[in-house]
PDB file of C-alpha atoms in Angstrom:
ATOM      1  CA  MET A   1     112.110  96.898 109.318  1.00 67.00           C
ATOM      2  CA  ALA A   2     114.498  95.548 106.667  1.00 81.00           C
ATOM      3  CA  ILE A   3     116.209  97.996 104.325  1.00 93.00           C
ATOM      4  CA  MET A   4     113.933  98.362 101.326  1.00 97.00           C
ATOM      5  CA  PHE A   5     114.776  99.028  97.706  1.00 97.00           C
ATOM      6  CA  TYR A   6     113.199 102.120  96.155  1.00 98.00           C
ATOM      7  CA  SER A   7     113.191 102.790  92.432  1.00 97.00           C
ATOM      8  CA  THR A   8     114.280 106.370  91.601  1.00 98.00           C
ATOM      9  CA  GLU A   9     113.642 108.783  88.751  1.00 97.00           C
ATOM     10  CA  GLN A  10     117.397 109.270  88.380  1.00 96.00           C
ATOM     11  CA  ASN A  11     117.975 105.572  87.638  1.00 97.00           C
ATOM     12  CA  LEU A  12     114.648 104.735  86.048  1.00 97.00           C
ATOM     13  CA  LEU A  13     115.671 105.275  82.438  1.00 94.00           C
ATOM     14  CA  THR A  14     118.954 103.348  82.773  1.00 97.00           C
ATOM     15  CA  GLN A  15     117.091 100.528  84.553  1.00 97.00           C
ATOM     16  CA  GLN A  16     114.380 100.396  81.892  1.00 97.00           C
ATOM     17  CA  PRO A  17     116.013  97.449  80.013  1.00 97.00           C
ATOM     18  CA  GLU A  18     116.132  95.446  83.268  1.00 98.00           C
ATOM     19  CA  ILE A  19     112.507  96.319  84.082  1.00 98.00           C
ATOM     20  CA  THR A  20     111.388  95.424  80.541  1.00 97.00           C
ATOM     21  CA  GLN A  21     113.223  92.098  80.686  1.00 98.00           C
ATOM     22  CA  PHE A  22     111.657  91.334  84.086  1.00 98.00           C
ATOM     23  CA  PHE A  23     108.211  92.258  82.762  1.00 98.00           C
ATOM     24  CA  GLN A  24     108.570  90.118  79.639  1.00 97.00           C
ATOM     25  CA  GLN A  25     110.334  87.083  81.111  1.00 97.00           C
ATOM     26  CA  GLN A  26     109.514  86.762  84.822  1.00 98.00           C
ATOM     27  CA  LEU A  27     105.981  88.139  85.101  1.00 98.00           C
ATOM     28  CA  HIS A  28     103.567  85.333  84.188  1.00 98.00           C
ATOM     29  CA  LYS A  29     100.708  86.652  82.057  1.00 98.00           C
ATOM     30  CA  ALA A  30      97.456  84.915  81.130  1.00 98.00           C
ATOM     31  CA  GLN A  31      93.727  85.364  80.535  1.00 98.00           C
ATOM     32  CA  LEU A  32      90.975  84.662  83.046  1.00 98.00           C
ATOM     33  CA  THR A  33      87.778  83.630  81.254  1.00 97.00           C
ATOM     34  CA  THR A  34      84.530  85.120  82.559  1.00 96.00           C
ATOM     35  CA  ASP A  35      80.954  84.920  81.266  1.00 94.00           C
ATOM     36  CA  ASN A  36      81.365  88.293  79.554  1.00 95.00           C
ATOM     37  CA  GLY A  37      84.903  88.093  78.194  1.00 97.00           C
ATOM     38  CA  ASP A  38      88.551  87.453  79.001  1.00 98.00           C
ATOM     39  CA  LEU A  39      90.375  89.410  81.703  1.00 98.00           C
ATOM     40  CA  TYR A  40      94.140  89.840  81.344  1.00 98.00           C
ATOM     41  CA  TYR A  41      96.281  89.363  84.425  1.00 98.00           C
ATOM     42  CA  GLY A  42      99.859  88.907  85.580  1.00 98.00           C
ATOM     43  CA  TYR A  43     101.663  87.563  88.627  1.00 99.00           C
ATOM     44  CA  VAL A  44     105.155  86.918  89.936  1.00 98.00           C
ATOM     45  CA  ILE A  45     106.128  85.014  93.092  1.00 98.00           C
ATOM     46  CA  PRO A  46     109.649  85.237  94.587  1.00 98.00           C
ATOM     47  CA  GLU A  47     110.990  82.050  96.168  1.00 96.00           C
ATOM     48  CA  HIS A  48     110.644  83.263  99.773  1.00 94.00           C
ATOM     49  CA  ALA A  49     107.864  85.822  99.443  1.00 97.00           C
ATOM     50  CA  LYS A  50     107.001  87.633 102.693  1.00 97.00           C
ATOM     51  CA  ALA A  51     103.448  88.429 101.504  1.00 98.00           C
ATOM     52  CA  ALA A  52     101.363  88.785  98.355  1.00 98.00           C
ATOM     53  CA  ILE A  53     100.327  92.217  97.102  1.00 99.00           C
ATOM     54  CA  VAL A  54      97.217  92.291  94.917  1.00 99.00           C
ATOM     55  CA  ILE A  55      97.231  95.530  92.908  1.00 99.00           C
ATOM     56  CA  CYS A  56      93.815  96.919  92.026  1.00 98.00           C
ATOM     57  CA  SER A  57      94.573  99.638  89.476  1.00 98.00           C
ATOM     58  CA  GLY A  58      92.726 102.825  88.608  1.00 98.00           C
ATOM     59  CA  ARG A  59      90.653 103.873  85.610  1.00 98.00           C
ATOM     60  CA  ILE A  60      92.487 103.706  82.232  1.00 97.00           C
ATOM     61  CA  GLU A  61      95.291 101.746  83.922  1.00 98.00           C
ATOM     62  CA  GLY A  62      96.499  98.192  83.456  1.00 94.00           C
ATOM     63  CA  LEU A  63      99.416  96.011  84.405  1.00 97.00           C
ATOM     64  CA  ASP A  64     101.582  97.448  81.576  1.00 98.00           C
ATOM     65  CA  LYS A  65     101.568 100.790  83.385  1.00 98.00           C
ATOM     66  CA  TYR A  66     102.684  99.219  86.680  1.00 98.00           C
ATOM     67  CA  GLN A  67     105.954  97.691  85.459  1.00 98.00           C
ATOM     68  CA  GLU A  68     108.190  99.803  87.704  1.00 98.00           C
ATOM     69  CA  LEU A  69     106.132  99.129  90.844  1.00 98.00           C
ATOM     70  CA  ILE A  70     105.732  95.376  90.202  1.00 98.00           C
ATOM     71  CA  TRP A  71     109.502  95.087  89.651  1.00 98.00           C
ATOM     72  CA  GLU A  72     110.209  97.069  92.834  1.00 98.00           C
ATOM     73  CA  LEU A  73     107.788  95.011  94.948  1.00 98.00           C
ATOM     74  CA  TYR A  74     109.360  91.808  93.622  1.00 98.00           C
ATOM     75  CA  LYS A  75     112.853  93.074  94.493  1.00 98.00           C
ATOM     76  CA  ASN A  76     111.525  93.680  98.010  1.00 98.00           C
ATOM     77  CA  ASN A  77     110.454  90.036  98.192  1.00 98.00           C
ATOM     78  CA  TYR A  78     106.717  90.444  97.654  1.00 98.00           C
ATOM     79  CA  ALA A  79     104.605  88.260  95.402  1.00 98.00           C
ATOM     80  CA  VAL A  80     102.509  90.470  93.107  1.00 99.00           C
ATOM     81  CA  PHE A  81      99.162  89.792  91.424  1.00 99.00           C
ATOM     82  CA  ILE A  82      97.439  92.294  89.136  1.00 98.00           C
ATOM     83  CA  ILE A  83      94.442  92.130  86.803  1.00 98.00           C
ATOM     84  CA  ASP A  84      93.286  94.535  84.093  1.00 98.00           C
ATOM     85  CA  HIS A  85      89.702  95.524  84.873  1.00 98.00           C
ATOM     86  CA  GLN A  86      87.052  94.847  82.278  1.00 98.00           C
ATOM     87  CA  GLY A  87      86.889  97.628  79.681  1.00 98.00           C
ATOM     88  CA  GLN A  88      90.531  98.635  80.009  1.00 98.00           C
ATOM     89  CA  GLY A  89      94.122  97.481  79.626  1.00 98.00           C
ATOM     90  CA  ARG A  90      94.273  94.219  77.679  1.00 98.00           C
ATOM     91  CA  SER A  91      90.979  92.903  79.053  1.00 98.00           C
ATOM     92  CA  TYR A  92      87.815  92.755  76.974  1.00 98.00           C
ATOM     93  CA  ARG A  93      85.962  95.935  75.983  1.00 98.00           C
ATOM     94  CA  ALA A  94      82.185  95.816  75.912  1.00 96.00           C
ATOM     95  CA  LEU A  95      81.517  98.568  73.357  1.00 98.00           C
ATOM     96  CA  ALA A  96      82.265  98.892  69.638  1.00 98.00           C
ATOM     97  CA  ASN A  97      84.389 101.961  70.390  1.00 98.00           C
ATOM     98  CA  PRO A  98      87.101 100.566  72.714  1.00 98.00           C
ATOM     99  CA  HIS A  99      87.961 104.080  73.928  1.00 98.00           C
ATOM    100  CA  LYS A 100      84.666 104.523  75.780  1.00 98.00           C
ATOM    101  CA  GLY A 101      84.828 103.957  79.538  1.00 98.00           C
ATOM    102  CA  PHE A 102      81.791 101.828  80.323  1.00 98.00           C
ATOM    103  CA  VAL A 103      80.492  99.301  82.853  1.00 98.00           C
ATOM    104  CA  ASN A 104      77.018  97.761  83.167  1.00 97.00           C
ATOM    105  CA  LYS A 105      77.060  97.753  86.984  1.00 98.00           C
ATOM    106  CA  PHE A 106      79.855  99.148  89.134  1.00 98.00           C
ATOM    107  CA  SER A 107      79.708  95.991  91.247  1.00 98.00           C
ATOM    108  CA  ASP A 108      80.834  93.994  88.167  1.00 98.00           C
ATOM    109  CA  TYR A 109      84.407  95.156  88.847  1.00 98.00           C
ATOM    110  CA  ALA A 110      84.463  93.652  92.352  1.00 98.00           C
ATOM    111  CA  ASP A 111      82.752  90.489  91.085  1.00 98.00           C
ATOM    112  CA  ASP A 112      85.685  90.089  88.668  1.00 98.00           C
ATOM    113  CA  LEU A 113      88.190  90.725  91.473  1.00 98.00           C
ATOM    114  CA  ALA A 114      86.497  88.058  93.613  1.00 98.00           C
ATOM    115  CA  LEU A 115      86.795  85.574  90.745  1.00 98.00           C
ATOM    116  CA  PHE A 116      90.467  86.476  90.277  1.00 98.00           C
ATOM    117  CA  ASP A 117      91.105  86.043  93.997  1.00 98.00           C
ATOM    118  CA  ARG A 118      89.363  82.676  94.128  1.00 98.00           C
ATOM    119  CA  LEU A 119      90.668  81.093  90.931  1.00 98.00           C
ATOM    120  CA  ILE A 120      94.150  82.584  90.661  1.00 98.00           C
ATOM    121  CA  VAL A 121      95.514  84.350  93.760  1.00 98.00           C
ATOM    122  CA  SER A 122      94.311  81.888  96.414  1.00 98.00           C
ATOM    123  CA  LYS A 123      95.423  78.867  94.399  1.00 98.00           C
ATOM    124  CA  LEU A 124      98.934  80.188  93.769  1.00 98.00           C
ATOM    125  CA  TYR A 125      99.655  81.828  97.132  1.00 98.00           C
ATOM    126  CA  GLN A 126      98.582  80.764 100.625  1.00 96.00           C
ATOM    127  CA  GLY A 127     100.424  83.278 102.838  1.00 97.00           C
ATOM    128  CA  LYS A 128      99.597  86.808 104.015  1.00 98.00           C
ATOM    129  CA  LYS A 129      97.753  88.890 101.410  1.00 98.00           C
ATOM    130  CA  VAL A 130      97.345  92.671 101.162  1.00 98.00           C
ATOM    131  CA  ILE A 131      95.401  94.704  98.605  1.00 98.00           C
ATOM    132  CA  LEU A 132      97.000  97.830  97.157  1.00 99.00           C
ATOM    133  CA  GLY A 133      94.263  99.812  95.416  1.00 98.00           C
ATOM    134  CA  HIS A 134      94.551 103.076  93.500  1.00 98.00           C
ATOM    135  CA  SER A 135      91.746 105.540  92.636  1.00 98.00           C
ATOM    136  CA  MET A 136      88.876 103.590  91.009  1.00 98.00           C
ATOM    137  CA  GLY A 137      90.736 100.456  92.093  1.00 98.00           C
ATOM    138  CA  GLY A 138      90.427 101.670  95.685  1.00 98.00           C
ATOM    139  CA  ALA A 139      86.647 101.805  95.328  1.00 98.00           C
ATOM    140  CA  ILE A 140      86.630  98.348  93.708  1.00 98.00           C
ATOM    141  CA  ALA A 141      88.821  96.908  96.493  1.00 98.00           C
ATOM    142  CA  PHE A 142      86.532  98.385  99.167  1.00 98.00           C
ATOM    143  CA  ASP A 143      83.469  96.933  97.407  1.00 98.00           C
ATOM    144  CA  PHE A 144      85.105  93.500  97.157  1.00 98.00           C
ATOM    145  CA  LEU A 145      86.260  93.431 100.791  1.00 98.00           C
ATOM    146  CA  THR A 146      82.857  94.436 102.180  1.00 97.00           C
ATOM    147  CA  ARG A 147      80.763  92.117  99.965  1.00 96.00           C
ATOM    148  CA  PHE A 148      82.787  88.900  99.712  1.00 97.00           C
ATOM    149  CA  GLU A 149      84.289  86.426 102.136  1.00 97.00           C
ATOM    150  CA  HIS A 150      88.076  86.751 101.937  1.00 97.00           C
ATOM    151  CA  ASN A 151      91.318  86.195 103.839  1.00 97.00           C
ATOM    152  CA  TYR A 152      93.130  89.505 103.286  1.00 98.00           C
ATOM    153  CA  SER A 153      95.101  90.916 106.218  1.00 98.00           C
ATOM    154  CA  GLY A 154      94.783  94.590 105.266  1.00 98.00           C
ATOM    155  CA  VAL A 155      94.139  97.097 102.490  1.00 98.00           C
ATOM    156  CA  PHE A 156      96.183 100.154 101.477  1.00 99.00           C
ATOM    157  CA  LEU A 157      94.421 102.660  99.233  1.00 98.00           C
ATOM    158  CA  SER A 158      96.146 105.361  97.204  1.00 98.00           C
ATOM    159  CA  SER A 159      93.854 108.313  96.347  1.00 98.00           C
ATOM    160  CA  PRO A 160      90.738 106.107  96.480  1.00 98.00           C
ATOM    161  CA  MET A 161      87.727 107.163  94.423  1.00 98.00           C
ATOM    162  CA  PHE A 162      85.049 107.423  97.100  1.00 97.00           C
ATOM    163  CA  ASP A 163      83.701 110.468  95.287  1.00 96.00           C
ATOM    164  CA  ILE A 164      84.610 112.264  92.075  1.00 94.00           C
ATOM    165  CA  PHE A 165      86.048 115.768  91.894  1.00 89.00           C
ATOM    166  CA  THR A 166      83.580 117.374  89.459  1.00 87.00           C
ATOM    167  CA  LYS A 167      85.672 120.529  88.920  1.00 83.00           C
ATOM    168  CA  GLY A 168      83.434 123.399  87.722  1.00 83.00           C
ATOM    169  CA  THR A 169      80.168 121.421  87.701  1.00 87.00           C
ATOM    170  CA  PRO A 170      78.151 121.270  90.932  1.00 91.00           C
ATOM    171  CA  LYS A 171      77.985 117.618  92.018  1.00 92.00           C
ATOM    172  CA  PRO A 172      74.166 117.397  92.221  1.00 94.00           C
ATOM    173  CA  LEU A 173      73.984 118.680  88.631  1.00 95.00           C
ATOM    174  CA  ALA A 174      76.576 116.149  87.406  1.00 94.00           C
ATOM    175  CA  LYS A 175      74.636 113.318  89.073  1.00 96.00           C
ATOM    176  CA  LEU A 176      71.336 114.508  87.636  1.00 97.00           C
ATOM    177  CA  ALA A 177      72.783 114.814  84.128  1.00 96.00           C
ATOM    178  CA  ALA A 178      74.230 111.284  84.245  1.00 97.00           C
ATOM    179  CA  ARG A 179      70.978 109.802  85.540  1.00 98.00           C
ATOM    180  CA  ALA A 180      68.837 111.656  82.989  1.00 98.00           C
ATOM    181  CA  ALA A 181      71.123 110.694  80.092  1.00 98.00           C
ATOM    182  CA  CYS A 182      70.822 107.015  81.065  1.00 98.00           C
ATOM    183  CA  LEU A 183      67.027 107.260  81.368  1.00 98.00           C
ATOM    184  CA  PHE A 184      66.921 108.574  77.808  1.00 98.00           C
ATOM    185  CA  GLY A 185      69.100 105.731  76.537  1.00 98.00           C
ATOM    186  CA  PHE A 186      72.401 107.600  76.243  1.00 98.00           C
ATOM    187  CA  ASN A 187      74.260 105.339  78.692  1.00 98.00           C
ATOM    188  CA  LYS A 188      76.765 104.296  75.997  1.00 98.00           C
ATOM    189  CA  HIS A 189      77.429 107.857  74.842  1.00 98.00           C
ATOM    190  CA  TYR A 190      80.375 109.876  76.084  1.00 98.00           C
ATOM    191  CA  ALA A 191      79.534 112.134  79.009  1.00 96.00           C
ATOM    192  CA  PHE A 192      79.735 115.866  78.284  1.00 92.00           C
ATOM    193  CA  GLY A 193      83.319 116.921  77.543  1.00 93.00           C
ATOM    194  CA  GLN A 194      84.628 113.334  77.231  1.00 96.00           C
ATOM    195  CA  ALA A 195      86.334 111.923  74.127  1.00 98.00           C
ATOM    196  CA  ASP A 196      88.702 109.267  72.783  1.00 98.00           C
ATOM    197  CA  TYR A 197      92.202 108.874  74.263  1.00 98.00           C
ATOM    198  CA  LEU A 198      94.147 112.116  74.007  1.00 97.00           C
ATOM    199  CA  PRO A 199      97.269 112.512  76.171  1.00 96.00           C
ATOM    200  CA  ASP A 200      97.785 115.823  77.966  1.00 96.00           C
ATOM    201  CA  GLU A 201     101.129 117.563  77.789  1.00 97.00           C
ATOM    202  CA  PHE A 202     103.034 117.051  81.039  1.00 98.00           C
ATOM    203  CA  ALA A 203     102.584 120.713  82.044  1.00 97.00           C
ATOM    204  CA  GLN A 204      98.777 120.316  81.840  1.00 97.00           C
ATOM    205  CA  ASN A 205      98.460 116.908  83.505  1.00 97.00           C
ATOM    206  CA  ASP A 206      96.455 116.312  86.716  1.00 96.00           C
ATOM    207  CA  LEU A 207      98.160 113.039  87.585  1.00 98.00           C
ATOM    208  CA  THR A 208     101.767 113.483  88.706  1.00 98.00           C
ATOM    209  CA  SER A 209     104.589 115.975  89.128  1.00 98.00           C
ATOM    210  CA  SER A 210     107.159 113.365  87.969  1.00 98.00           C
ATOM    211  CA  GLU A 211     107.904 114.135  84.332  1.00 98.00           C
ATOM    212  CA  THR A 212     110.011 110.964  83.993  1.00 98.00           C
ATOM    213  CA  ARG A 213     107.219 108.651  85.155  1.00 98.00           C
ATOM    214  CA  TYR A 214     104.553 110.566  83.228  1.00 98.00           C
ATOM    215  CA  ASP A 215     106.527 110.347  79.976  1.00 98.00           C
ATOM    216  CA  LEU A 216     107.105 106.608  80.450  1.00 97.00           C
ATOM    217  CA  PHE A 217     103.379 106.030  81.005  1.00 97.00           C
ATOM    218  CA  ARG A 218     102.455 107.975  77.874  1.00 98.00           C
ATOM    219  CA  GLN A 219     105.148 106.251  75.792  1.00 97.00           C
ATOM    220  CA  THR A 220     103.815 102.854  76.864  1.00 97.00           C
ATOM    221  CA  TYR A 221     100.318 103.808  75.691  1.00 98.00           C
ATOM    222  CA  GLN A 222     101.642 105.419  72.505  1.00 98.00           C
ATOM    223  CA  THR A 223     103.624 102.276  71.616  1.00 97.00           C
ATOM    224  CA  ASP A 224     100.604  99.986  72.006  1.00 97.00           C
ATOM    225  CA  SER A 225      97.264 101.584  71.140  1.00 97.00           C
ATOM    226  CA  ALA A 226      95.424  98.519  72.552  1.00 97.00           C
ATOM    227  CA  LEU A 227      96.083  99.985  76.007  1.00 98.00           C
ATOM    228  CA  GLN A 228      94.460 103.324  75.261  1.00 98.00           C
ATOM    229  CA  LEU A 229      91.183 104.309  76.899  1.00 98.00           C
ATOM    230  CA  GLY A 230      89.319 107.578  76.499  1.00 98.00           C
ATOM    231  CA  GLY A 231      86.778 109.327  78.685  1.00 97.00           C
ATOM    232  CA  VAL A 232      83.772 107.975  80.534  1.00 97.00           C
ATOM    233  CA  THR A 233      80.257 107.340  79.278  1.00 98.00           C
ATOM    234  CA  TYR A 234      77.106 108.494  81.026  1.00 98.00           C
ATOM    235  CA  GLY A 235      76.558 104.837  81.957  1.00 98.00           C
ATOM    236  CA  TRP A 236      79.896 104.590  83.747  1.00 98.00           C
ATOM    237  CA  LEU A 237      79.367 107.939  85.469  1.00 97.00           C
ATOM    238  CA  ASN A 238      75.872 107.067  86.659  1.00 98.00           C
ATOM    239  CA  GLU A 239      77.052 103.684  87.979  1.00 98.00           C
ATOM    240  CA  ALA A 240      80.023 105.279  89.766  1.00 97.00           C
ATOM    241  CA  PHE A 241      77.847 107.930  91.427  1.00 97.00           C
ATOM    242  CA  GLY A 242      75.321 105.246  92.435  1.00 96.00           C
ATOM    243  CA  PHE A 243      78.027 103.055  93.944  1.00 96.00           C
ATOM    244  CA  MET A 244      79.463 105.939  95.961  1.00 95.00           C
ATOM    245  CA  THR A 245      76.175 106.452  97.792  1.00 93.00           C
ATOM    246  CA  THR A 246      76.255 102.821  98.992  1.00 93.00           C
ATOM    247  CA  ILE A 247      79.673 102.852 100.683  1.00 90.00           C
ATOM    248  CA  GLU A 248      78.502 105.083 103.545  1.00 82.00           C
ATOM    249  CA  GLN A 249      76.920 102.114 105.335  1.00 84.00           C
ATOM    250  CA  GLN A 250      79.790  99.653 104.740  1.00 91.00           C
ATOM    251  CA  GLN A 251      82.206  98.551 107.463  1.00 93.00           C
ATOM    252  CA  LEU A 252      85.580  96.961 106.739  1.00 96.00           C
ATOM    253  CA  SER A 253      86.632  94.149 109.056  1.00 92.00           C
ATOM    254  CA  ILE A 254      90.394  94.528 108.366  1.00 98.00           C
ATOM    255  CA  PRO A 255      92.916  97.388 108.826  1.00 98.00           C
ATOM    256  CA  LEU A 256      92.645 100.165 106.234  1.00 98.00           C
ATOM    257  CA  PHE A 257      95.249 102.780 105.334  1.00 98.00           C
ATOM    258  CA  ILE A 258      94.333 105.660 103.019  1.00 98.00           C
ATOM    259  CA  ALA A 259      97.099 107.671 101.358  1.00 98.00           C
ATOM    260  CA  SER A 260      95.544 110.965 100.254  1.00 98.00           C
ATOM    261  CA  ALA A 261      97.110 113.392  97.760  1.00 98.00           C
ATOM    262  CA  GLU A 262      97.004 117.030  98.905  1.00 98.00           C
ATOM    263  CA  HIS A 263      96.540 118.477  95.399  1.00 98.00           C
ATOM    264  CA  ASP A 264      94.179 115.836  94.010  1.00 97.00           C
ATOM    265  CA  THR A 265      91.856 117.160  91.287  1.00 96.00           C
ATOM    266  CA  VAL A 266      90.566 113.741  90.156  1.00 97.00           C
ATOM    267  CA  VAL A 267      88.889 112.360  93.283  1.00 97.00           C
ATOM    268  CA  ASP A 268      87.258 114.211  96.176  1.00 95.00           C
ATOM    269  CA  ASN A 269      89.389 113.943  99.323  1.00 97.00           C
ATOM    270  CA  GLN A 270      86.504 114.909 101.642  1.00 95.00           C
ATOM    271  CA  ALA A 271      84.863 111.548 100.947  1.00 96.00           C
ATOM    272  CA  GLN A 272      88.046 109.763 102.077  1.00 97.00           C
ATOM    273  CA  LEU A 273      87.998 111.646 105.392  1.00 96.00           C
ATOM    274  CA  ALA A 274      84.321 110.885 105.921  1.00 95.00           C
ATOM    275  CA  LEU A 275      84.852 107.179 105.235  1.00 96.00           C
ATOM    276  CA  VAL A 276      87.808 106.892 107.629  1.00 96.00           C
ATOM    277  CA  HIS A 277      85.718 108.366 110.454  1.00 94.00           C
ATOM    278  CA  ARG A 278      83.131 105.614 109.955  1.00 94.00           C
ATOM    279  CA  GLN A 279      85.657 102.737 110.152  1.00 95.00           C
ATOM    280  CA  SER A 280      86.889 101.187 113.392  1.00 93.00           C
ATOM    281  CA  ASN A 281      90.434 100.448 112.177  1.00 96.00           C
ATOM    282  CA  ALA A 282      91.440 103.058 109.602  1.00 97.00           C
ATOM    283  CA  ILE A 283      94.228 105.606 109.172  1.00 97.00           C
ATOM    284  CA  LEU A 284      94.411 108.468 106.682  1.00 98.00           C
ATOM    285  CA  GLN A 285      97.617 110.324 105.854  1.00 98.00           C
ATOM    286  CA  THR A 286      97.758 113.273 103.461  1.00 98.00           C
ATOM    287  CA  PHE A 287     100.922 113.594 101.394  1.00 98.00           C
ATOM    288  CA  ALA A 288     101.918 117.238 100.887  1.00 98.00           C
ATOM    289  CA  ASN A 289     102.250 118.672  97.365  1.00 98.00           C
ATOM    290  CA  ALA A 290     101.157 115.369  95.822  1.00 98.00           C
ATOM    291  CA  LYS A 291      98.954 114.996  92.766  1.00 98.00           C
ATOM    292  CA  HIS A 292      96.527 112.100  92.226  1.00 98.00           C
ATOM    293  CA  GLU A 293      98.919 109.296  91.247  1.00 98.00           C
ATOM    294  CA  LEU A 294     100.916 108.800  94.435  1.00 98.00           C
ATOM    295  CA  LEU A 295     102.541 105.591  93.152  1.00 98.00           C
ATOM    296  CA  PHE A 296     103.858 107.453  90.082  1.00 98.00           C
ATOM    297  CA  GLU A 297     104.823 110.688  91.816  1.00 98.00           C
ATOM    298  CA  GLN A 298     108.262 112.276  92.103  1.00 98.00           C
ATOM    299  CA  ASP A 299     110.664 110.376  94.370  1.00 98.00           C
ATOM    300  CA  THR A 300     110.233 112.331  97.614  1.00 98.00           C
ATOM    301  CA  ILE A 301     106.453 111.735  97.601  1.00 98.00           C
ATOM    302  CA  ARG A 302     106.486 108.235  96.137  1.00 98.00           C
ATOM    303  CA  LYS A 303     109.140 106.983  98.569  1.00 98.00           C
ATOM    304  CA  ALA A 304     107.201 108.417 101.535  1.00 98.00           C
ATOM    305  CA  VAL A 305     104.030 106.649 100.351  1.00 98.00           C
ATOM    306  CA  LEU A 306     105.768 103.337  99.706  1.00 98.00           C
ATOM    307  CA  SER A 307     107.661 103.406 103.007  1.00 98.00           C
ATOM    308  CA  ARG A 308     104.277 103.810 104.763  1.00 98.00           C
ATOM    309  CA  PHE A 309     102.966 100.960 102.636  1.00 98.00           C
ATOM    310  CA  TYR A 310     105.843  98.658 103.628  1.00 98.00           C
ATOM    311  CA  GLN A 311     105.382  99.621 107.303  1.00 98.00           C
ATOM    312  CA  PHE A 312     101.658  98.890 106.998  1.00 98.00           C
ATOM    313  CA  CYS A 313     102.340  95.445 105.460  1.00 98.00           C
ATOM    314  CA  ASP A 314     104.827  94.623 108.238  1.00 97.00           C
ATOM    315  CA  SER A 315     102.293  95.623 110.906  1.00 97.00           C
ATOM    316  CA  LEU A 316      99.701  93.116 109.688  1.00 97.00           C
ATOM    317  CA  THR A 317      99.432  89.614 111.064  1.00 86.00           C
TER     318      THR A 317
END
């Protein structure tokens, strides 16, 4: 395998001007019009790209958060495509309060991804394509790949959301509460304990043990409040739980790699294990001491994950 470039915490702040310039000047950004609203997306294609990586980001995320990774992938000669899911990033928000995490049907996310693939990705790039999905984006990618005709060579999922870690609440109770709330018309209300965007202090965060990357993410969202998204509604929660019961019967036809975070307290890792056992061509690797956001973790973890990702891409035909 060729020698790859890895972005490091040590150099990240000094390289920030270069990353910002790349993001502003080389990453093409536009809107994809759908029946429900405009979806914001970006792409960049190096002259001799070895493959295209389609990033399917997690909940509350958007392409602004992925600047470091997009820049790094480009430097490693990959074309990159990324879209902000409906209800987050710079894409349209369905509710009057833009902070509320909401979706009518969970399958709407994959329908959007299919449209993006057909109208944008496939028209601009005809070579090998790989999906890189994180968290909720992992669930969306899986839904897309099992429901739509496509020509992807493989899929790499970071901490995929195949079930939610419900912390102190028993899962059956959480599911029942979400379903009941929706039956009584509270689908657009915040779920219990959820609220508008409020950043945790680094010491309290569940996402990463990299203070540098965490601070950059929060600064990005502080600088532009349009990116901010709060907690989930009962509608989103009920849809997510409903979707998760459907994936048990689904079979992927292409190679799957799951990168699992040992100390994840956002998604339930047991569901990842169960899903891998049901697939004919799937690998799961747990990364020690890692929190949920493997692609934004401290260097030792992040580099290990990305080196496995690059190996995975090279192994695909």
